[in-house]
XYZ file of C-alpha atoms in Angstrom:
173
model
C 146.398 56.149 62.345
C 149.297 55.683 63.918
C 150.390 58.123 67.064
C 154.362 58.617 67.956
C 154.226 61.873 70.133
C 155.649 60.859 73.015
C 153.648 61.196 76.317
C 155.794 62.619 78.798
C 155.022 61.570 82.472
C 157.453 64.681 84.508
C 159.082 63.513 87.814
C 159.746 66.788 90.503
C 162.603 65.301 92.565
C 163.855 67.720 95.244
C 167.266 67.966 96.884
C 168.513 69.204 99.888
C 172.171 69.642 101.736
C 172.442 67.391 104.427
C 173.500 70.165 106.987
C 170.063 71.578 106.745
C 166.836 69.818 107.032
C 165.140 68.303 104.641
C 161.947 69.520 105.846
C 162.449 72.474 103.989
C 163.192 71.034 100.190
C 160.549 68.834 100.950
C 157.760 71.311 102.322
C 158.687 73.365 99.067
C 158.240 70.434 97.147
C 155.069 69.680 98.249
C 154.296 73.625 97.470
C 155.407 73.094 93.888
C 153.180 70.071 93.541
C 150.018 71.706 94.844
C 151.256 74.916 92.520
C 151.078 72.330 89.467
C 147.637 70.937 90.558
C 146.369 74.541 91.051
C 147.527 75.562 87.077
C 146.806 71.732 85.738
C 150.455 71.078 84.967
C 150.636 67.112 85.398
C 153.897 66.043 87.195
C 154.516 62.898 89.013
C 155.712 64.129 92.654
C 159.492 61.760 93.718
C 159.202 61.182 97.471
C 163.249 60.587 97.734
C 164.649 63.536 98.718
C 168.375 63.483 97.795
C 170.889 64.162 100.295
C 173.981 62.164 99.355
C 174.473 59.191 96.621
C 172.406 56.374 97.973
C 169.431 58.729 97.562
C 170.351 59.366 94.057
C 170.105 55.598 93.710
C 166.779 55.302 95.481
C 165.156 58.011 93.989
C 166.168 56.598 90.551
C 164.406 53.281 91.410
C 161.272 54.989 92.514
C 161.549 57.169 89.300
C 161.645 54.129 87.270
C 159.018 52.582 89.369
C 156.863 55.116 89.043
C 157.787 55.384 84.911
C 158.826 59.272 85.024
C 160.229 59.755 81.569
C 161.386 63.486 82.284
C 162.539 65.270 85.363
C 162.761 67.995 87.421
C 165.529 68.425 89.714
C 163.769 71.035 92.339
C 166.699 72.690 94.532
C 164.619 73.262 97.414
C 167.538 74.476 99.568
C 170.822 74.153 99.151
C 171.604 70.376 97.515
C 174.566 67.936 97.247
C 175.578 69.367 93.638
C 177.585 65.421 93.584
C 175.085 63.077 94.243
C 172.258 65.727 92.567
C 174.298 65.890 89.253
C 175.039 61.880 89.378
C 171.136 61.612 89.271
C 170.902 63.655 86.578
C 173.551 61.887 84.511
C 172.193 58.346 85.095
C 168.557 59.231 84.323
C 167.910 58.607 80.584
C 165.172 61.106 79.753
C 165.712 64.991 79.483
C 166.397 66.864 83.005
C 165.180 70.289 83.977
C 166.984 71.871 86.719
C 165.193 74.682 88.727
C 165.698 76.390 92.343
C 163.347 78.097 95.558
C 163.291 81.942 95.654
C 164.056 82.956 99.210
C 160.709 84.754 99.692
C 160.814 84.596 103.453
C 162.745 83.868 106.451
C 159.394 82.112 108.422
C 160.542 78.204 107.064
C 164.230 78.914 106.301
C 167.230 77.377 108.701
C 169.399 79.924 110.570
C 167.903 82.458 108.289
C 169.070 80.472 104.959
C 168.170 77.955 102.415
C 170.976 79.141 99.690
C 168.871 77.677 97.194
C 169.775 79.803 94.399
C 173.794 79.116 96.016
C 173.093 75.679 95.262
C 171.520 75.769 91.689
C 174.789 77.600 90.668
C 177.073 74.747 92.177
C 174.910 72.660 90.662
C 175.471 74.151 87.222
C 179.172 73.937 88.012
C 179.111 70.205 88.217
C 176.752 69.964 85.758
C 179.521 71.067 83.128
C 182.456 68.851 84.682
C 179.969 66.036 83.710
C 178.997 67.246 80.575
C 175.156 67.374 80.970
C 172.718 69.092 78.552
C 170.041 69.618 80.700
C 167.288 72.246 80.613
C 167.635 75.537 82.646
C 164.907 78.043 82.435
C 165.805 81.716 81.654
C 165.213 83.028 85.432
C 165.848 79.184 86.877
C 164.594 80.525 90.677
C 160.896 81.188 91.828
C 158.118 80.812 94.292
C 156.146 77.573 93.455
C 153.606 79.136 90.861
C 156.834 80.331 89.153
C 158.010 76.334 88.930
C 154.808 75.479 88.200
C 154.755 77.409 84.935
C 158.786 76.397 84.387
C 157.532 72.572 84.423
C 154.439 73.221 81.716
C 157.267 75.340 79.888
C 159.539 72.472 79.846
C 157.109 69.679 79.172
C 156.828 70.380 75.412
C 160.738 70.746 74.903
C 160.539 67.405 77.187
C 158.786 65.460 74.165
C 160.489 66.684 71.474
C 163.881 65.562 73.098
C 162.245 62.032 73.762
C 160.411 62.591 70.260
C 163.844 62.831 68.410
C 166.183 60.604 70.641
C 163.450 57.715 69.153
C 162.849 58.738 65.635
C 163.619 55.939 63.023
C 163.917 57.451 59.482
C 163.845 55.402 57.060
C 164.899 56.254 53.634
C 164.466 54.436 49.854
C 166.298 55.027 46.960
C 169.896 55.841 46.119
């Protein structure tokens, strides 16, 4: 019997502005990932945090690398919406964009992280590029709330891969 559902190996690649550290996007990140162990959501954590282009380009190697055929973009703070969105664009499976809740001020810089600021300049670039990527309902949580945004998005993950490889094949006039 033959199988074609696509199994989808998901990438969480995090971002971060490089005004602020990047100790905080990745300290969330690694939140997230523990958040997706905890619930049994598999996802394939990116090391490269992005902070301008040549990130973009490294973390695109290690995603291929590492065979991630779906992604997360994970706004941990505020992120380069340029370099972010050029990621995005480039990779060739389906992209799920999502952003931190500012639950606290303990691991935030100066008292911010803007992540939620950046997820909307994000979405701004994201439309002068013309992307189609995935954006949850309410696109900003604490990491159980991304957790259950990445098992929500890995079914609508393999249908898009699912239907960008289907071969029909027709006989008859």
């Amino acid at each position: 019997m033959m199988e074609n559902i696509p199994t989808i190996k998901l990438g969480v690649v995090a971002v971060s502005r490089d005004c602020f550290p990047k100790e905080l996007s990745q300290n969330r990140r690694v939140r997230v990932m523990a958040a997706c162990k905890k619930l049994h959501v598999p996802a394939i954590e990116v090391e490269t945090i992005i902070e301008n282009e040549t990130d973009a380009l490294k973390a695109l190697d290690e995603i291929k690398q590492k065979g991630i055929n779906a992604l997360a973009v994970y706004l941990g703070n505020f992120g380069p919406e340029g370099p972010t969105t050029l990621m995005a664009q480039r990779f060739e499976g389906p992209v799920m964009f999502a952003a931190a809740a500012e639950d606290t001020m303990r691991d935030l810089f100066q008292g911010r992280g803007d992540a939620y600021c950046g997820l909307l300049s994000a979405s701004y670039n994201i439309g002068l590029r013309r992307l189609r990527p995935h954006i949850p309902e309410y696109p900003v949580g604490n990491p159980e709330d991304i957790a259950a945004m990445l098992a929500d998005f890995i079914p609508a993950a393999r249908t898009v891969l699912g239907v960008r490889n289907l071969k029909i094949i027709s006989f008859g006039p």
